[in-house]
Amino acid sequence: MLIVDDHAVVRRGLAQLLETTDDLRLAGEASNGEEAITLAASLRPDVVLMDLSMPKTDGVKAIGVIVTDNPDAHVLVLTSFSDQQRILDALSAGAEGYLLKHAEPETILAGIREVVAGGSPLDPKAARVLLTSRRAPRTSLTLTEREREVLRLVGEGLPNKSIARKLGISERTVKAHLTSVYQQLGVTDRTQAALWAQRQSEVLGPTDNGAPGTEG
């Protein structure tokens, strides 16, 4: 695991927390986004525990670079900020979870294990902010063609792995598209998105059963 935070005392506390476990190991520490990008490229950590507000390169930009370079890395945000835009920006950049620093140590450890298992841990306050943003009225639907393809396949009941294989993209890219889709539709989970796709099939158009496309 790579810990990224501009406060040394926070990094040390998290490192000591990892030492209490048998299944989590510290690979390195970075004090800003620029260092995080460099270390993530060399260490190839399974998990990156990422702060957002840092000097040089902030956490959101670092997340985007890291997950592009290493699609297998799981990024879990651990920050003090719970405002809507930071949450949406971090998740859109490729973060798989969002926790706040006031969380109990057990919650942080559980969140780390959850992202490794494919989950998306969210602090309750962050979840409320996210739900509120998704419930806001939408004046237009601006799905990209790839987002429409992903949504059509979700409506057909395909899991992320099958969607990724069918479209010739990574599962992480599928999850990133779904994050954008959920936000635009104003839904909060896969079931709601699937129901929307089934009801609005004429808006999405027919499913393309041709050859897989390029990553995007």
Short mmCIF file of C-alpha atoms in Angstrom, two decimals:
data_model
loop_
_atom_site.label_atom_id
_atom_site.label_comp_id
_atom_site.label_asym_id
_atom_site.label_seq_id
_atom_site.Cartn_x
_atom_site.Cartn_y
_atom_site.Cartn_z
CA MET A 1 0.00 0.00 0.00
CA LEU A 2 1.08 3.57 -0.77
CA ILE A 3 0.09 6.26 1.74
CA VAL A 4 -0.21 9.77 0.30
CA ASP A 5 -0.63 12.72 2.68
CA ASP A 6 1.22 16.01 3.13
CA HIS A 7 1.22 15.69 6.93
CA ALA A 8 3.98 13.46 8.30
CA VAL A 9 2.08 12.75 11.51
CA VAL A 10 -0.88 11.42 9.51
CA ARG A 11 1.37 9.22 7.39
CA ARG A 12 3.08 7.84 10.47
CA GLY A 13 -0.23 7.15 12.20
CA LEU A 14 -1.56 5.27 9.18
CA ALA A 15 1.66 3.32 8.85
CA GLN A 16 1.41 2.26 12.49
CA LEU A 17 -2.21 1.26 11.91
CA LEU A 18 -1.14 -1.03 9.08
CA GLU A 19 1.44 -2.62 11.34
CA THR A 20 -1.39 -3.92 13.54
CA THR A 21 -2.68 -6.10 10.68
CA ASP A 22 -1.46 -9.36 9.18
CA ASP A 23 -2.83 -8.81 5.66
CA LEU A 24 -1.86 -5.21 4.86
CA ARG A 25 1.68 -4.04 4.17
CA LEU A 26 3.12 -0.55 3.67
CA ALA A 27 4.99 -0.18 0.36
CA GLY A 28 5.79 3.52 0.58
CA GLU A 29 4.81 7.05 1.58
CA ALA A 30 4.39 10.24 -0.46
CA SER A 31 3.91 13.80 0.79
CA ASN A 32 2.25 15.22 -2.33
CA GLY A 33 0.59 14.17 -5.57
CA GLU A 34 3.75 14.49 -7.61
CA GLU A 35 5.61 12.07 -5.35
CA ALA A 36 2.59 9.77 -5.35
CA ILE A 37 2.64 9.50 -9.14
CA THR A 38 6.36 8.72 -9.16
CA LEU A 39 6.18 6.15 -6.37
CA ALA A 40 3.05 4.51 -7.73
CA ALA A 41 4.81 4.01 -11.06
CA SER A 42 7.82 2.35 -9.43
CA LEU A 43 6.19 0.45 -6.56
CA ARG A 44 2.98 -0.61 -8.36
CA PRO A 45 0.97 -0.76 -5.10
CA ASP A 46 -2.31 -2.65 -4.93
CA VAL A 47 -3.87 0.16 -2.88
CA VAL A 48 -3.24 3.91 -2.74
CA LEU A 49 -4.61 5.74 0.30
CA MET A 50 -4.92 9.27 -1.08
CA ASP A 51 -5.37 12.67 0.54
CA LEU A 52 -6.79 15.38 -1.75
CA SER A 53 -5.50 18.78 -0.68
CA MET A 54 -1.72 18.72 -1.16
CA PRO A 55 1.01 20.93 -2.62
CA LYS A 56 2.42 20.61 -6.16
CA THR A 57 -0.08 18.12 -7.59
CA ASP A 58 -3.38 17.65 -5.78
CA GLY A 59 -4.98 14.30 -5.05
CA VAL A 60 -7.59 14.37 -7.81
CA LYS A 61 -5.01 14.93 -10.54
CA ALA A 62 -2.75 12.28 -9.01
CA ILE A 63 -5.61 9.76 -8.96
CA GLY A 64 -6.24 10.24 -12.66
CA VAL A 65 -2.59 9.70 -13.57
CA ILE A 66 -2.12 6.72 -11.26
CA VAL A 67 -5.17 4.74 -12.41
CA THR A 68 -4.37 5.45 -16.05
CA ASP A 69 -0.84 4.16 -15.59
CA ASN A 70 -1.87 1.23 -13.39
CA PRO A 71 -5.52 0.17 -13.91
CA ASP A 72 -5.12 -2.56 -11.28
CA ALA A 73 -4.43 -0.07 -8.48
CA HIS A 74 -7.27 0.59 -6.03
CA VAL A 75 -7.43 4.21 -4.87
CA LEU A 76 -9.19 5.00 -1.60
CA VAL A 77 -9.52 8.68 -0.70
CA LEU A 78 -8.89 9.59 2.94
CA THR A 79 -9.38 13.30 3.44
CA SER A 80 -10.89 15.99 5.66
CA PHE A 81 -13.10 17.39 2.90
CA SER A 82 -16.68 16.29 2.26
CA ASP A 83 -17.89 18.94 -0.19
CA GLN A 84 -19.80 17.72 -3.22
CA GLN A 85 -17.37 18.78 -5.94
CA ARG A 86 -14.33 17.11 -4.37
CA ILE A 87 -16.24 13.86 -3.92
CA LEU A 88 -17.52 13.84 -7.50
CA ASP A 89 -14.15 14.86 -8.92
CA ALA A 90 -12.29 12.15 -6.99
CA LEU A 91 -14.71 9.38 -7.97
CA SER A 92 -14.75 10.53 -11.59
CA ALA A 93 -10.94 10.50 -11.61
CA GLY A 94 -10.94 6.83 -10.64
CA ALA A 95 -11.14 6.63 -6.84
CA GLU A 96 -13.11 3.60 -5.67
CA GLY A 97 -13.99 4.86 -2.20
CA TYR A 98 -14.13 8.03 -0.13
CA LEU A 99 -13.51 8.13 3.63
CA LEU A 100 -13.03 11.05 6.00
CA LYS A 101 -10.13 11.35 8.44
CA HIS A 102 -12.39 11.37 11.48
CA ALA A 103 -13.24 7.73 10.72
CA GLU A 104 -12.38 5.12 13.34
CA PRO A 105 -9.21 3.07 12.64
CA GLU A 106 -11.32 -0.06 12.15
CA THR A 107 -13.40 1.76 9.53
CA ILE A 108 -10.29 2.76 7.59
CA LEU A 109 -8.93 -0.79 7.63
CA ALA A 110 -12.31 -2.14 6.58
CA GLY A 111 -12.44 0.40 3.75
CA ILE A 112 -9.02 -0.67 2.48
CA ARG A 113 -10.06 -4.31 2.43
CA GLU A 114 -13.36 -3.39 0.77
CA VAL A 115 -11.76 -1.65 -2.22
CA VAL A 116 -9.43 -4.60 -2.70
CA ALA A 117 -12.50 -6.85 -2.78
CA GLY A 118 -14.12 -4.67 -5.42
CA GLY A 119 -16.33 -2.55 -3.18
CA SER A 120 -16.79 1.21 -2.91
CA PRO A 121 -16.66 2.31 0.74
CA LEU A 122 -18.16 5.75 1.38
CA ASP A 123 -18.23 7.77 4.57
CA PRO A 124 -21.91 8.36 5.51
CA LYS A 125 -21.51 12.12 5.10
CA ALA A 126 -19.92 11.68 1.69
CA ALA A 127 -22.67 9.27 0.70
CA ARG A 128 -25.34 11.82 1.63
CA VAL A 129 -23.62 14.50 -0.42
CA LEU A 130 -23.38 12.11 -3.36
CA LEU A 131 -27.03 11.11 -3.10
CA THR A 132 -28.11 14.75 -2.93
CA SER A 133 -26.13 15.60 -6.06
CA ARG A 134 -27.67 12.69 -7.95
CA ARG A 135 -31.19 13.67 -6.92
CA ALA A 136 -30.76 17.18 -8.29
CA PRO A 137 -32.94 17.87 -11.35
CA ARG A 138 -31.25 17.11 -14.67
CA THR A 139 -31.97 19.55 -17.51
CA SER A 140 -30.33 17.37 -20.14
CA LEU A 141 -28.79 13.96 -20.63
CA THR A 142 -25.33 14.13 -22.17
CA LEU A 143 -24.15 10.52 -22.13
CA THR A 144 -21.24 9.74 -24.40
CA GLU A 145 -21.65 6.90 -26.88
CA ARG A 146 -19.46 4.65 -24.72
CA GLU A 147 -21.55 5.49 -21.64
CA ARG A 148 -24.68 4.59 -23.63
CA GLU A 149 -23.10 1.26 -24.60
CA VAL A 150 -22.24 0.49 -20.98
CA LEU A 151 -25.73 1.47 -19.82
CA ARG A 152 -27.40 -0.65 -22.50
CA LEU A 153 -25.42 -3.68 -21.35
CA VAL A 154 -26.22 -2.97 -17.69
CA GLY A 155 -29.86 -2.96 -18.75
CA GLU A 156 -29.32 -6.41 -20.27
CA GLY A 157 -28.08 -7.65 -16.91
CA LEU A 158 -24.38 -8.03 -17.77
CA PRO A 159 -21.83 -7.71 -14.92
CA ASN A 160 -18.86 -5.34 -15.23
CA LYS A 161 -16.46 -8.12 -16.21
CA SER A 162 -18.67 -9.18 -19.13
CA ILE A 163 -19.22 -5.58 -20.20
CA ALA A 164 -15.48 -4.94 -20.16
CA ARG A 165 -14.82 -8.04 -22.25
CA LYS A 166 -17.59 -7.24 -24.73
CA LEU A 167 -16.44 -3.65 -25.26
CA GLY A 168 -12.71 -4.38 -25.13
CA ILE A 169 -12.08 -2.10 -22.16
CA SER A 170 -10.97 -2.61 -18.55
CA GLU A 171 -13.33 -3.18 -15.62
CA ARG A 172 -12.01 0.04 -14.07
CA THR A 173 -13.06 1.94 -17.18
CA VAL A 174 -16.51 0.37 -16.96
CA LYS A 175 -16.79 1.52 -13.32
CA ALA A 176 -15.68 5.04 -14.29
CA HIS A 177 -18.34 5.22 -16.99
CA LEU A 178 -20.97 3.95 -14.55
CA THR A 179 -20.04 6.63 -12.02
CA SER A 180 -20.75 9.26 -14.67
CA VAL A 181 -23.93 7.47 -15.78
CA TYR A 182 -25.31 7.24 -12.22
CA GLN A 183 -24.65 10.93 -11.67
CA GLN A 184 -26.38 11.99 -14.89
CA LEU A 185 -29.39 9.73 -14.43
CA GLY A 186 -29.81 10.69 -10.80
CA VAL A 187 -29.70 7.06 -9.64
CA THR A 188 -27.69 5.53 -6.83
CA ASP A 189 -27.06 1.95 -7.84
CA ARG A 190 -26.84 -0.59 -10.65
CA THR A 191 -30.41 -1.87 -10.26
CA GLN A 192 -31.89 1.60 -10.70
CA ALA A 193 -29.67 2.22 -13.73
CA ALA A 194 -30.73 -1.10 -15.28
CA LEU A 195 -34.40 -0.28 -14.78
CA TRP A 196 -33.87 3.14 -16.35
CA ALA A 197 -32.14 1.54 -19.34
CA GLN A 198 -34.96 -0.94 -19.80
CA ARG A 199 -37.61 1.79 -19.63
CA GLN A 200 -35.70 4.14 -21.92
CA SER A 201 -34.34 1.64 -24.43
CA GLU A 202 -35.50 3.80 -27.33
CA VAL A 203 -33.35 6.67 -26.04
CA LEU A 204 -30.25 4.47 -25.85
CA GLY A 205 -30.80 2.83 -29.23
CA PRO A 206 -29.99 -0.76 -30.22
CA THR A 207 -27.13 -2.70 -28.66
CA ASP A 208 -24.04 -2.87 -30.86
CA ASN A 209 -23.02 -6.52 -31.09
CA GLY A 210 -20.02 -5.82 -33.28
CA ALA A 211 -16.32 -6.18 -32.51
CA PRO A 212 -14.94 -4.70 -29.27
CA GLY A 213 -13.88 -1.11 -29.49
CA THR A 214 -10.81 0.70 -28.20
CA GLU A 215 -10.32 1.68 -24.59
CA GLY A 216 -12.37 4.70 -23.67
#
